[in-house]
mmCIF file with all atom_site columns, C-alpha atoms in Angstrom:
data_model
loop_
_atom_site.group_PDB
_atom_site.id
_atom_site.type_symbol
_atom_site.label_atom_id
_atom_site.label_alt_id
_atom_site.label_comp_id
_atom_site.label_asym_id
_atom_site.label_entity_id
_atom_site.label_seq_id
_atom_site.pdbx_PDB_ins_code
_atom_site.Cartn_x
_atom_site.Cartn_y
_atom_site.Cartn_z
_atom_site.occupancy
_atom_site.B_iso_or_equiv
_atom_site.pdbx_formal_charge
_atom_site.auth_seq_id
_atom_site.auth_comp_id
_atom_site.auth_asym_id
_atom_site.auth_atom_id
_atom_site.pdbx_PDB_model_num
ATOM 1   C CA . MET E 1 1   ? 87.642  93.734  124.743 1.00 0.00 ? 1   MET E CA 1
ATOM 2   C CA . GLU E 1 2   ? 86.793  93.747  120.758 1.00 0.00 ? 2   GLU E CA 1
ATOM 3   C CA . LEU E 1 3   ? 90.532  93.099  120.018 1.00 0.00 ? 3   LEU E CA 1
ATOM 4   C CA . LEU E 1 4   ? 90.230  90.216  122.303 1.00 0.00 ? 4   LEU E CA 1
ATOM 5   C CA . ALA E 1 5   ? 86.924  89.293  120.756 1.00 0.00 ? 5   ALA E CA 1
ATOM 6   C CA . VAL E 1 6   ? 88.781  88.602  117.515 1.00 0.00 ? 6   VAL E CA 1
ATOM 7   C CA . GLN E 1 7   ? 91.806  87.088  119.236 1.00 0.00 ? 7   GLN E CA 1
ATOM 8   C CA . LEU E 1 8   ? 89.874  84.383  121.179 1.00 0.00 ? 8   LEU E CA 1
ATOM 9   C CA . LYS E 1 9   ? 87.015  83.836  118.193 1.00 0.00 ? 9   LYS E CA 1
ATOM 10  C CA . GLN E 1 10  ? 90.992  82.923  115.880 1.00 0.00 ? 10  GLN E CA 1
ATOM 11  C CA . ASP E 1 11  ? 92.824  81.302  118.348 1.00 0.00 ? 11  ASP E CA 1
ATOM 12  C CA . ALA E 1 12  ? 93.117  77.402  119.090 1.00 0.00 ? 12  ALA E CA 1
ATOM 13  C CA . HIS E 1 13  ? 94.432  78.280  122.894 1.00 0.00 ? 13  HIS E CA 1
ATOM 14  C CA . CYS E 1 14  ? 94.455  80.910  124.291 1.00 0.00 ? 14  CYS E CA 1
ATOM 15  C CA . THR E 1 15  ? 95.846  81.418  128.569 1.00 0.00 ? 15  THR E CA 1
ATOM 16  C CA . VAL E 1 16  ? 95.239  83.801  130.570 1.00 0.00 ? 16  VAL E CA 1
ATOM 17  C CA . LYS E 1 17  ? 98.464  84.581  131.025 1.00 0.00 ? 17  LYS E CA 1
ATOM 18  C CA . ASP E 1 18  ? 99.397  84.854  127.233 1.00 0.00 ? 18  ASP E CA 1
ATOM 19  C CA . LEU E 1 19  ? 96.659  87.293  126.850 1.00 0.00 ? 19  LEU E CA 1
ATOM 20  C CA . ALA E 1 20  ? 98.058  89.379  129.625 1.00 0.00 ? 20  ALA E CA 1
ATOM 21  C CA . GLN E 1 21  ? 101.743 89.342  127.809 1.00 0.00 ? 21  GLN E CA 1
ATOM 22  C CA . GLN E 1 22  ? 100.808 89.728  124.187 1.00 0.00 ? 22  GLN E CA 1
ATOM 23  C CA . HIS E 1 23  ? 98.057  93.054  125.128 1.00 0.00 ? 23  HIS E CA 1
ATOM 24  C CA . ASP E 1 24  ? 100.629 93.949  127.973 1.00 0.00 ? 24  ASP E CA 1
ATOM 25  C CA . VAL E 1 25  ? 98.371  94.211  131.326 1.00 0.00 ? 25  VAL E CA 1
ATOM 26  C CA . SER E 1 26  ? 97.863  91.998  134.213 1.00 0.00 ? 26  SER E CA 1
ATOM 27  C CA . ALA E 1 27  ? 96.132  88.118  134.560 1.00 0.00 ? 27  ALA E CA 1
ATOM 28  C CA . ARG E 1 28  ? 93.742  90.098  136.133 1.00 0.00 ? 28  ARG E CA 1
ATOM 29  C CA . THR E 1 29  ? 92.799  92.639  134.181 1.00 0.00 ? 29  THR E CA 1
ATOM 30  C CA . ILE E 1 30  ? 92.306  90.240  130.820 1.00 0.00 ? 30  ILE E CA 1
ATOM 31  C CA . ALA E 1 31  ? 90.106  88.151  133.816 1.00 0.00 ? 31  ALA E CA 1
ATOM 32  C CA . ARG E 1 32  ? 88.178  91.074  135.157 1.00 0.00 ? 32  ARG E CA 1
ATOM 33  C CA . ASP E 1 33  ? 87.676  91.821  130.594 1.00 0.00 ? 33  ASP E CA 1
ATOM 34  C CA . LEU E 1 34  ? 86.283  88.102  129.688 1.00 0.00 ? 34  LEU E CA 1
ATOM 35  C CA . ALA E 1 35  ? 84.377  88.582  132.854 1.00 0.00 ? 35  ALA E CA 1
ATOM 36  C CA . LEU E 1 36  ? 82.804  91.712  131.115 1.00 0.00 ? 36  LEU E CA 1
ATOM 37  C CA . MET E 1 37  ? 83.010  89.734  128.113 1.00 0.00 ? 37  MET E CA 1
ATOM 38  C CA . ARG E 1 38  ? 81.086  87.291  129.470 1.00 0.00 ? 38  ARG E CA 1
ATOM 39  C CA . ASP E 1 39  ? 78.526  89.710  130.865 1.00 0.00 ? 39  ASP E CA 1
ATOM 40  C CA . GLN E 1 40  ? 77.551  91.231  127.335 1.00 0.00 ? 40  GLN E CA 1
ATOM 41  C CA . GLY E 1 41  ? 76.955  87.332  126.496 1.00 0.00 ? 41  GLY E CA 1
ATOM 42  C CA . MET E 1 42  ? 79.338  86.248  124.712 1.00 0.00 ? 42  MET E CA 1
ATOM 43  C CA . GLN E 1 43  ? 79.990  82.923  125.155 1.00 0.00 ? 43  GLN E CA 1
ATOM 44  C CA . ILE E 1 44  ? 83.412  82.272  125.900 1.00 0.00 ? 44  ILE E CA 1
ATOM 45  C CA . ASP E 1 45  ? 84.452  79.132  126.955 1.00 0.00 ? 45  ASP E CA 1
ATOM 46  C CA . ALA E 1 46  ? 87.062  77.650  129.445 1.00 0.00 ? 46  ALA E CA 1
ATOM 47  C CA . ASP E 1 47  ? 88.994  75.237  130.244 1.00 0.00 ? 47  ASP E CA 1
ATOM 48  C CA . ARG E 1 48  ? 89.469  73.849  133.911 1.00 0.00 ? 48  ARG E CA 1
ATOM 49  C CA . GLY E 1 49  ? 93.420  72.757  135.153 1.00 0.00 ? 49  GLY E CA 1
ATOM 50  C CA . ARG E 1 50  ? 96.560  74.238  135.543 1.00 0.00 ? 50  ARG E CA 1
ATOM 51  C CA . GLY E 1 51  ? 97.177  75.526  131.791 1.00 0.00 ? 51  GLY E CA 1
ATOM 52  C CA . GLY E 1 52  ? 93.913  75.798  130.713 1.00 0.00 ? 52  GLY E CA 1
ATOM 53  C CA . GLY E 1 53  ? 93.080  78.030  127.970 1.00 0.00 ? 53  GLY E CA 1
ATOM 54  C CA . VAL E 1 54  ? 89.781  80.129  127.230 1.00 0.00 ? 54  VAL E CA 1
ATOM 55  C CA . ARG E 1 55  ? 88.242  80.947  123.565 1.00 0.00 ? 55  ARG E CA 1
ATOM 56  C CA . LEU E 1 56  ? 85.284  82.520  121.773 1.00 0.00 ? 56  LEU E CA 1
ATOM 57  C CA . ASP E 1 57  ? 82.417  80.574  120.276 1.00 0.00 ? 57  ASP E CA 1
ATOM 58  C CA . ARG E 1 58  ? 83.038  80.348  116.274 1.00 0.00 ? 58  ARG E CA 1
ATOM 59  C CA . ASN E 1 59  ? 79.731  80.597  115.908 1.00 0.00 ? 59  ASN E CA 1
ATOM 60  C CA . TRP E 1 60  ? 79.811  83.927  117.974 1.00 0.00 ? 60  TRP E CA 1
ATOM 61  C CA . GLY E 1 61  ? 79.627  87.645  115.316 1.00 0.00 ? 61  GLY E CA 1
ATOM 62  C CA . VAL E 1 62  ? 82.428  89.691  116.726 1.00 0.00 ? 62  VAL E CA 1
ATOM 63  C CA . GLY E 1 63  ? 80.988  92.931  115.841 1.00 0.00 ? 63  GLY E CA 1
ATOM 64  C CA . ARG E 1 64  ? 82.546  95.796  114.835 1.00 0.00 ? 64  ARG E CA 1
ATOM 65  C CA . MET E 1 65  ? 85.813  96.822  113.223 1.00 0.00 ? 65  MET E CA 1
ATOM 66  C CA . ASN E 1 66  ? 88.302  99.175  114.639 1.00 0.00 ? 66  ASN E CA 1
ATOM 67  C CA . LEU E 1 67  ? 90.026  100.513 111.420 1.00 0.00 ? 67  LEU E CA 1
ATOM 68  C CA . THR E 1 68  ? 92.439  103.249 111.297 1.00 0.00 ? 68  THR E CA 1
ATOM 69  C CA . TYR E 1 69  ? 92.123  106.040 109.458 1.00 0.00 ? 69  TYR E CA 1
ATOM 70  C CA . ALA E 1 70  ? 94.232  105.283 106.737 1.00 0.00 ? 70  ALA E CA 1
ATOM 71  C CA . GLU E 1 71  ? 92.305  101.446 105.860 1.00 0.00 ? 71  GLU E CA 1
ATOM 72  C CA . ALA E 1 72  ? 89.439  103.805 106.193 1.00 0.00 ? 72  ALA E CA 1
ATOM 73  C CA . VAL E 1 73  ? 90.633  105.878 103.028 1.00 0.00 ? 73  VAL E CA 1
ATOM 74  C CA . ASP E 1 74  ? 91.741  102.248 101.414 1.00 0.00 ? 74  ASP E CA 1
ATOM 75  C CA . LEU E 1 75  ? 88.399  100.484 101.438 1.00 0.00 ? 75  LEU E CA 1
ATOM 76  C CA . LEU E 1 76  ? 86.495  103.737 100.663 1.00 0.00 ? 76  LEU E CA 1
ATOM 77  C CA . ILE E 1 77  ? 88.360  103.727 97.378  1.00 0.00 ? 77  ILE E CA 1
ATOM 78  C CA . SER E 1 78  ? 88.588  99.893  96.814  1.00 0.00 ? 78  SER E CA 1
ATOM 79  C CA . ILE E 1 79  ? 84.743  100.460 96.648  1.00 0.00 ? 79  ILE E CA 1
ATOM 80  C CA . ALA E 1 80  ? 84.945  103.470 94.749  1.00 0.00 ? 80  ALA E CA 1
ATOM 81  C CA . VAL E 1 81  ? 87.223  101.550 91.566  1.00 0.00 ? 81  VAL E CA 1
ATOM 82  C CA . ALA E 1 82  ? 85.035  98.647  91.962  1.00 0.00 ? 82  ALA E CA 1
ATOM 83  C CA . GLU E 1 83  ? 81.755  101.048 91.483  1.00 0.00 ? 83  GLU E CA 1
ATOM 84  C CA . GLN E 1 84  ? 83.395  102.399 89.053  1.00 0.00 ? 84  GLN E CA 1
ATOM 85  C CA . MET E 1 85  ? 83.922  99.867  87.175  1.00 0.00 ? 85  MET E CA 1
ATOM 86  C CA . ASN E 1 86  ? 80.341  98.521  87.427  1.00 0.00 ? 86  ASN E CA 1
ATOM 87  C CA . SER E 1 87  ? 81.044  94.881  88.738  1.00 0.00 ? 87  SER E CA 1
ATOM 88  C CA . PRO E 1 88  ? 77.474  93.434  88.758  1.00 0.00 ? 88  PRO E CA 1
ATOM 89  C CA . MET E 1 89  ? 79.095  90.892  90.751  1.00 0.00 ? 89  MET E CA 1
ATOM 90  C CA . LEU E 1 90  ? 79.483  91.911  94.901  1.00 0.00 ? 90  LEU E CA 1
ATOM 91  C CA . LEU E 1 91  ? 78.287  95.051  94.479  1.00 0.00 ? 91  LEU E CA 1
ATOM 92  C CA . ALA E 1 92  ? 75.189  94.643  96.777  1.00 0.00 ? 92  ALA E CA 1
ATOM 93  C CA . ASN E 1 93  ? 75.816  95.854  99.681  1.00 0.00 ? 93  ASN E CA 1
ATOM 94  C CA . LEU E 1 94  ? 78.969  98.320  99.347  1.00 0.00 ? 94  LEU E CA 1
ATOM 95  C CA . ALA E 1 95  ? 76.746  101.112 98.811  1.00 0.00 ? 95  ALA E CA 1
ATOM 96  C CA . SER E 1 96  ? 75.818  100.976 102.638 1.00 0.00 ? 96  SER E CA 1
ATOM 97  C CA . VAL E 1 97  ? 79.530  100.310 103.410 1.00 0.00 ? 97  VAL E CA 1
ATOM 98  C CA . ARG E 1 98  ? 79.942  103.245 101.296 1.00 0.00 ? 98  ARG E CA 1
ATOM 99  C CA . ARG E 1 99  ? 77.832  105.505 103.547 1.00 0.00 ? 99  ARG E CA 1
ATOM 100 C CA . GLN E 1 100 ? 78.890  104.265 106.793 1.00 0.00 ? 100 GLN E CA 1
ATOM 101 C CA . LEU E 1 101 ? 82.092  104.813 106.016 1.00 0.00 ? 101 LEU E CA 1
ATOM 102 C CA . VAL E 1 102 ? 81.755  108.208 104.573 1.00 0.00 ? 102 VAL E CA 1
ATOM 103 C CA . ALA E 1 103 ? 79.699  109.264 107.912 1.00 0.00 ? 103 ALA E CA 1
ATOM 104 C CA . SER E 1 104 ? 82.879  108.587 110.031 1.00 0.00 ? 104 SER E CA 1
ATOM 105 C CA . PHE E 1 105 ? 85.240  110.714 108.833 1.00 0.00 ? 105 PHE E CA 1
ATOM 106 C CA . SER E 1 106 ? 84.882  114.723 109.489 1.00 0.00 ? 106 SER E CA 1
ATOM 107 C CA . PRO E 1 107 ? 84.371  117.141 106.653 1.00 0.00 ? 107 PRO E CA 1
ATOM 108 C CA . GLU E 1 108 ? 87.791  117.551 106.442 1.00 0.00 ? 108 GLU E CA 1
ATOM 109 C CA . LYS E 1 109 ? 88.581  114.070 105.973 1.00 0.00 ? 109 LYS E CA 1
ATOM 110 C CA . ARG E 1 110 ? 85.798  113.893 103.598 1.00 0.00 ? 110 ARG E CA 1
ATOM 111 C CA . ASN E 1 111 ? 87.349  116.946 101.409 1.00 0.00 ? 111 ASN E CA 1
ATOM 112 C CA . LYS E 1 112 ? 90.533  114.529 101.376 1.00 0.00 ? 112 LYS E CA 1
ATOM 113 C CA . VAL E 1 113 ? 89.392  111.243 100.516 1.00 0.00 ? 113 VAL E CA 1
ATOM 114 C CA . ASN E 1 114 ? 87.788  113.114 97.929  1.00 0.00 ? 114 ASN E CA 1
ATOM 115 C CA . ARG E 1 115 ? 90.958  115.285 96.234  1.00 0.00 ? 115 ARG E CA 1
ATOM 116 C CA . LEU E 1 116 ? 92.257  111.202 96.694  1.00 0.00 ? 116 LEU E CA 1
ATOM 117 C CA . LYS E 1 117 ? 90.224  109.927 94.407  1.00 0.00 ? 117 LYS E CA 1
ATOM 118 C CA . SER E 1 118 ? 89.606  112.492 91.620  1.00 0.00 ? 118 SER E CA 1
ATOM 119 C CA . ARG E 1 119 ? 93.449  111.066 91.806  1.00 0.00 ? 119 ARG E CA 1
ATOM 120 C CA . ILE E 1 120 ? 92.288  107.997 90.489  1.00 0.00 ? 120 ILE E CA 1
ATOM 121 C CA . LEU E 1 121 ? 91.443  106.795 87.189  1.00 0.00 ? 121 LEU E CA 1
ATOM 122 C CA . ILE E 1 122 ? 89.050  104.400 85.216  1.00 0.00 ? 122 ILE E CA 1
ATOM 123 C CA . GLY E 1 123 ? 90.085  103.892 81.429  1.00 0.00 ? 123 GLY E CA 1
ATOM 124 C CA . VAL E 1 124 ? 89.740  100.903 78.642  1.00 0.00 ? 124 VAL E CA 1
ATOM 125 C CA . THR E 1 125 ? 90.276  97.037  79.915  1.00 0.00 ? 125 THR E CA 1
ATOM 126 C CA . ALA E 1 126 ? 94.355  95.953  79.606  1.00 0.00 ? 126 ALA E CA 1
ATOM 127 C CA . SER E 1 127 ? 94.704  93.923  75.989  1.00 0.00 ? 127 SER E CA 1
ATOM 128 C CA . THR E 1 128 ? 95.439  90.982  75.958  1.00 0.00 ? 128 THR E CA 1
ATOM 129 C CA . TYR E 1 129 ? 98.792  90.948  74.976  1.00 0.00 ? 129 TYR E CA 1
ATOM 130 C CA . VAL E 1 130 ? 99.772  93.858  77.594  1.00 0.00 ? 130 VAL E CA 1
ATOM 131 C CA . GLN E 1 131 ? 98.278  91.077  80.278  1.00 0.00 ? 131 GLN E CA 1
ATOM 132 C CA . ALA E 1 132 ? 100.033 88.201  79.559  1.00 0.00 ? 132 ALA E CA 1
ATOM 133 C CA . GLY E 1 133 ? 103.206 90.285  80.283  1.00 0.00 ? 133 GLY E CA 1
ATOM 134 C CA . ALA E 1 134 ? 101.491 91.586  83.818  1.00 0.00 ? 134 ALA E CA 1
ATOM 135 C CA . LYS E 1 135 ? 103.022 90.085  86.559  1.00 0.00 ? 135 LYS E CA 1
ATOM 136 C CA . ALA E 1 136 ? 102.010 91.134  90.303  1.00 0.00 ? 136 ALA E CA 1
ATOM 137 C CA . PRO E 1 137 ? 104.298 94.152  91.717  1.00 0.00 ? 137 PRO E CA 1
ATOM 138 C CA . PRO E 1 138 ? 106.365 92.991  94.616  1.00 0.00 ? 138 PRO E CA 1
ATOM 139 C CA . LYS E 1 139 ? 104.287 93.849  98.144  1.00 0.00 ? 139 LYS E CA 1
ATOM 140 C CA . ARG E 1 140 ? 106.779 96.572  99.488  1.00 0.00 ? 140 ARG E CA 1
ATOM 141 C CA . VAL E 1 141 ? 106.181 98.478  95.355  1.00 0.00 ? 141 VAL E CA 1
ATOM 142 C CA . VAL E 1 142 ? 103.028 98.936  96.653  1.00 0.00 ? 142 VAL E CA 1
ATOM 143 C CA . GLN E 1 143 ? 102.808 100.398 99.796  1.00 0.00 ? 143 GLN E CA 1
ATOM 144 C CA . ALA E 1 144 ? 105.887 103.151 98.526  1.00 0.00 ? 144 ALA E CA 1
ATOM 145 C CA . VAL E 1 145 ? 103.758 103.690 95.269  1.00 0.00 ? 145 VAL E CA 1
ATOM 146 C CA . HIS E 1 146 ? 100.385 103.930 97.964  1.00 0.00 ? 146 HIS E CA 1
ATOM 147 C CA . GLN E 1 147 ? 102.534 106.274 100.216 1.00 0.00 ? 147 GLN E CA 1
ATOM 148 C CA . ALA E 1 148 ? 103.723 108.682 97.888  1.00 0.00 ? 148 ALA E CA 1
ATOM 149 C CA . PHE E 1 149 ? 100.742 108.859 95.781  1.00 0.00 ? 149 PHE E CA 1
ATOM 150 C CA . VAL E 1 150 ? 98.360  109.339 99.432  1.00 0.00 ? 150 VAL E CA 1
ATOM 151 C CA . ASP E 1 151 ? 101.604 112.213 100.700 1.00 0.00 ? 151 ASP E CA 1
ATOM 152 C CA . GLN E 1 152 ? 102.283 113.670 97.138  1.00 0.00 ? 152 GLN E CA 1
ATOM 153 C CA . LYS E 1 153 ? 105.816 113.171 97.737  1.00 0.00 ? 153 LYS E CA 1
ATOM 154 C CA . VAL E 1 154 ? 107.864 112.152 95.534  1.00 0.00 ? 154 VAL E CA 1
ATOM 155 C CA . LEU E 1 155 ? 109.067 108.106 94.559  1.00 0.00 ? 155 LEU E CA 1
ATOM 156 C CA . GLU E 1 156 ? 112.149 106.889 93.692  1.00 0.00 ? 156 GLU E CA 1
ATOM 157 C CA . LEU E 1 157 ? 112.033 103.948 91.181  1.00 0.00 ? 157 LEU E CA 1
ATOM 158 C CA . ARG E 1 158 ? 114.141 101.506 89.732  1.00 0.00 ? 158 ARG E CA 1
ATOM 159 C CA . TYR E 1 159 ? 112.357 100.779 86.609  1.00 0.00 ? 159 TYR E CA 1
ATOM 160 C CA . GLN E 1 160 ? 112.227 98.172  83.646  1.00 0.00 ? 160 GLN E CA 1
ATOM 161 C CA . ARG E 1 161 ? 111.457 98.941  80.050  1.00 0.00 ? 161 ARG E CA 1
ATOM 162 C CA . GLU E 1 162 ? 109.707 96.847  78.258  1.00 0.00 ? 162 GLU E CA 1
ATOM 163 C CA . ASP E 1 163 ? 113.052 96.005  75.986  1.00 0.00 ? 163 ASP E CA 1
ATOM 164 C CA . GLY E 1 164 ? 114.664 95.305  78.855  1.00 0.00 ? 164 GLY E CA 1
ATOM 165 C CA . ALA E 1 165 ? 116.549 98.376  79.732  1.00 0.00 ? 165 ALA E CA 1
ATOM 166 C CA . ILE E 1 166 ? 116.376 98.817  83.710  1.00 0.00 ? 166 ILE E CA 1
ATOM 167 C CA . SER E 1 167 ? 116.800 102.883 84.587  1.00 0.00 ? 167 SER E CA 1
ATOM 168 C CA . ASP E 1 168 ? 116.596 104.754 87.968  1.00 0.00 ? 168 ASP E CA 1
ATOM 169 C CA . ARG E 1 169 ? 113.801 107.071 88.201  1.00 0.00 ? 169 ARG E CA 1
ATOM 170 C CA . GLN E 1 170 ? 112.367 109.963 90.659  1.00 0.00 ? 170 GLN E CA 1
ATOM 171 C CA . ILE E 1 171 ? 108.945 110.641 89.530  1.00 0.00 ? 171 ILE E CA 1
ATOM 172 C CA . GLU E 1 172 ? 105.499 112.416 91.214  1.00 0.00 ? 172 GLU E CA 1
ATOM 173 C CA . PRO E 1 173 ? 103.030 110.352 91.395  1.00 0.00 ? 173 PRO E CA 1
ATOM 174 C CA . GLN E 1 174 ? 100.157 112.765 90.626  1.00 0.00 ? 174 GLN E CA 1
ATOM 175 C CA . TYR E 1 175 ? 97.570  109.799 89.181  1.00 0.00 ? 175 TYR E CA 1
ATOM 176 C CA . LEU E 1 176 ? 96.612  106.310 89.468  1.00 0.00 ? 176 LEU E CA 1
ATOM 177 C CA . LEU E 1 177 ? 95.177  104.517 86.261  1.00 0.00 ? 177 LEU E CA 1
ATOM 178 C CA . LEU E 1 178 ? 93.768  101.252 86.191  1.00 0.00 ? 178 LEU E CA 1
ATOM 179 C CA . LYS E 1 179 ? 93.248  99.371  83.275  1.00 0.00 ? 179 LYS E CA 1
ATOM 180 C CA . TYR E 1 180 ? 92.167  96.699  84.574  1.00 0.00 ? 180 TYR E CA 1
ATOM 181 C CA . PRO E 1 181 ? 94.333  94.146  85.705  1.00 0.00 ? 181 PRO E CA 1
ATOM 182 C CA . ILE E 1 182 ? 97.188  96.561  84.968  1.00 0.00 ? 182 ILE E CA 1
ATOM 183 C CA . TRP E 1 183 ? 97.544  99.877  87.558  1.00 0.00 ? 183 TRP E CA 1
ATOM 184 C CA . TYR E 1 184 ? 99.369  103.296 86.437  1.00 0.00 ? 184 TYR E CA 1
ATOM 185 C CA . VAL E 1 185 ? 101.343 105.442 88.144  1.00 0.00 ? 185 VAL E CA 1
ATOM 186 C CA . VAL E 1 186 ? 100.332 108.940 86.030  1.00 0.00 ? 186 VAL E CA 1
ATOM 187 C CA . ALA E 1 187 ? 104.088 111.379 86.451  1.00 0.00 ? 187 ALA E CA 1
ATOM 188 C CA . ILE E 1 188 ? 105.944 113.757 86.226  1.00 0.00 ? 188 ILE E CA 1
ATOM 189 C CA . ASP E 1 189 ? 109.177 112.398 85.146  1.00 0.00 ? 189 ASP E CA 1
ATOM 190 C CA . ARG E 1 190 ? 111.984 114.330 87.150  1.00 0.00 ? 190 ARG E CA 1
ATOM 191 C CA . LEU E 1 191 ? 114.875 112.371 84.777  1.00 0.00 ? 191 LEU E CA 1
ATOM 192 C CA . THR E 1 192 ? 113.150 115.119 81.687  1.00 0.00 ? 192 THR E CA 1
ATOM 193 C CA . ASP E 1 193 ? 110.610 117.175 83.198  1.00 0.00 ? 193 ASP E CA 1
ATOM 194 C CA . GLU E 1 194 ? 107.543 115.621 81.300  1.00 0.00 ? 194 GLU E CA 1
ATOM 195 C CA . PRO E 1 195 ? 104.657 113.569 82.276  1.00 0.00 ? 195 PRO E CA 1
ATOM 196 C CA . ARG E 1 196 ? 105.463 109.794 81.607  1.00 0.00 ? 196 ARG E CA 1
ATOM 197 C CA . THR E 1 197 ? 103.030 106.418 82.647  1.00 0.00 ? 197 THR E CA 1
ATOM 198 C CA . PHE E 1 198 ? 104.991 103.728 84.354  1.00 0.00 ? 198 PHE E CA 1
ATOM 199 C CA . ARG E 1 199 ? 103.669 100.289 85.097  1.00 0.00 ? 199 ARG E CA 1
ATOM 200 C CA . CYS E 1 200 ? 103.351 99.412  88.604  1.00 0.00 ? 200 CYS E CA 1
ATOM 201 C CA . ASP E 1 201 ? 104.602 95.781  87.594  1.00 0.00 ? 201 ASP E CA 1
ATOM 202 C CA . ARG E 1 202 ? 107.966 96.851  85.987  1.00 0.00 ? 202 ARG E CA 1
ATOM 203 C CA . MET E 1 203 ? 108.494 98.861  88.845  1.00 0.00 ? 203 MET E CA 1
ATOM 204 C CA . LEU E 1 204 ? 111.301 96.476  90.307  1.00 0.00 ? 204 LEU E CA 1
ATOM 205 C CA . GLU E 1 205 ? 112.073 99.187  93.974  1.00 0.00 ? 205 GLU E CA 1
ATOM 206 C CA . ALA E 1 206 ? 110.996 101.922 94.928  1.00 0.00 ? 206 ALA E CA 1
ATOM 207 C CA . SER E 1 207 ? 111.226 103.922 97.965  1.00 0.00 ? 207 SER E CA 1
ATOM 208 C CA . MET E 1 208 ? 109.562 107.393 98.361  1.00 0.00 ? 208 MET E CA 1
ATOM 209 C CA . CYS E 1 209 ? 111.524 110.758 99.670  1.00 0.00 ? 209 CYS E CA 1
ATOM 210 C CA . GLU E 1 210 ? 111.115 113.184 101.627 1.00 0.00 ? 210 GLU E CA 1
ATOM 211 C CA . ALA E 1 211 ? 110.172 115.948 98.933  1.00 0.00 ? 211 ALA E CA 1
ATOM 212 C CA . ARG E 1 212 ? 106.340 117.204 97.658  1.00 0.00 ? 212 ARG E CA 1
ATOM 213 C CA . PHE E 1 213 ? 105.674 117.840 94.502  1.00 0.00 ? 213 PHE E CA 1
ATOM 214 C CA . LYS E 1 214 ? 102.507 120.941 93.481  1.00 0.00 ? 214 LYS E CA 1
ATOM 215 C CA . LEU E 1 215 ? 99.750  118.407 92.071  1.00 0.00 ? 215 LEU E CA 1
ATOM 216 C CA . LEU E 1 216 ? 99.177  119.751 88.081  1.00 0.00 ? 216 LEU E CA 1
ATOM 217 C CA . SER E 1 217 ? 95.680  119.195 86.391  1.00 0.00 ? 217 SER E CA 1
ATOM 218 C CA . LYS E 1 218 ? 95.305  115.902 84.511  1.00 0.00 ? 218 LYS E CA 1
ATOM 219 C CA . GLU E 1 219 ? 94.415  118.283 80.759  1.00 0.00 ? 219 GLU E CA 1
ATOM 220 C CA . ALA E 1 220 ? 98.903  118.796 81.679  1.00 0.00 ? 220 ALA E CA 1
ATOM 221 C CA . PHE E 1 221 ? 98.732  114.997 80.933  1.00 0.00 ? 221 PHE E CA 1
ATOM 222 C CA . GLN E 1 222 ? 97.312  114.455 77.426  1.00 0.00 ? 222 GLN E CA 1
ATOM 223 C CA . PRO E 1 223 ? 97.517  112.385 75.428  1.00 0.00 ? 223 PRO E CA 1
ATOM 224 C CA . SER E 1 224 ? 99.174  109.966 78.281  1.00 0.00 ? 224 SER E CA 1
ATOM 225 C CA . LEU E 1 225 ? 95.041  109.763 79.353  1.00 0.00 ? 225 LEU E CA 1
ATOM 226 C CA . VAL E 1 226 ? 92.579  108.348 76.719  1.00 0.00 ? 226 VAL E CA 1
ATOM 227 C CA . VAL E 1 227 ? 90.133  110.416 76.085  1.00 0.00 ? 227 VAL E CA 1
ATOM 228 C CA . ASP E 1 228 ? 87.407  107.003 77.889  1.00 0.00 ? 228 ASP E CA 1
ATOM 229 C CA . ASP E 1 229 ? 89.573  107.126 81.562  1.00 0.00 ? 229 ASP E CA 1
ATOM 230 C CA . GLN E 1 230 ? 87.084  108.602 84.099  1.00 0.00 ? 230 GLN E CA 1
ATOM 231 C CA . SER E 1 231 ? 87.761  109.994 87.345  1.00 0.00 ? 231 SER E CA 1
ATOM 232 C CA . LEU E 1 232 ? 86.882  108.363 90.463  1.00 0.00 ? 232 LEU E CA 1
#
C-alpha cells in the first residue's frame, strides 16, 4: 500500500487495471487496498466512468520510506561524509536521520557499516588546477567501484593517466578518499603489487571480479595519504 501511495501521488493517471498489471495482482486486490487506504484517511480521488483513473491528493504526505539495506548504508555513509566536511548548510536534521537509520540496523550490520565508514577518508579540498580538469565518471564505473569497495573484491579498470596514456589494471579498492569534489580509490595495484591512488574520473571502464582481497591498514598506504586526511 505504501508503494501504491507513492505511485498514485506521482502519476497523473492510473487505472485499477493498470495498477493490477504492474503489481501482478488482481483488480479486486487493488480495489480492496485502495479501500483500506481510504479508511486510513488517505485522500484518494477516482474518476467516474469507463477508463477512469485514481490518484492520491498531491498535498498528502506519503509517510515512511522503505529502504533496502544497501540503500540505507549508502545514505548513512553520505550523511557521515557531509558531517565530516563540516558544511554549515543542510546539516540541521542529519543527526536525527542518522540516529534513526542506525537504530534500524542489527548490531552485526552496525559493525559492518562502521567498518565501511572507517575506509572512507576525507582530505583537503582539491586544488583549482585539479578541479579544472575533472569530469563526472560514467555511472556504470561508479556502480562497479562502489560494489567492489563494499564487497572487498578486485576491480578491473581501463584507466587514463594525466598524460593521456591508457592501461588495463586490476586493483584492490582498499579505501576511498574524497578531496572535494574529486573521489580517489586508494588501492593495491596488482600489476606492480604496490599501493597506488586512482582518480575515479579517469576510469574509462570498470568491472568487479569474483576474487576477494584482504584489507590492509591505512599505514600501508603512506605517503599516498596526506597527514590531514581523516577517517569517517
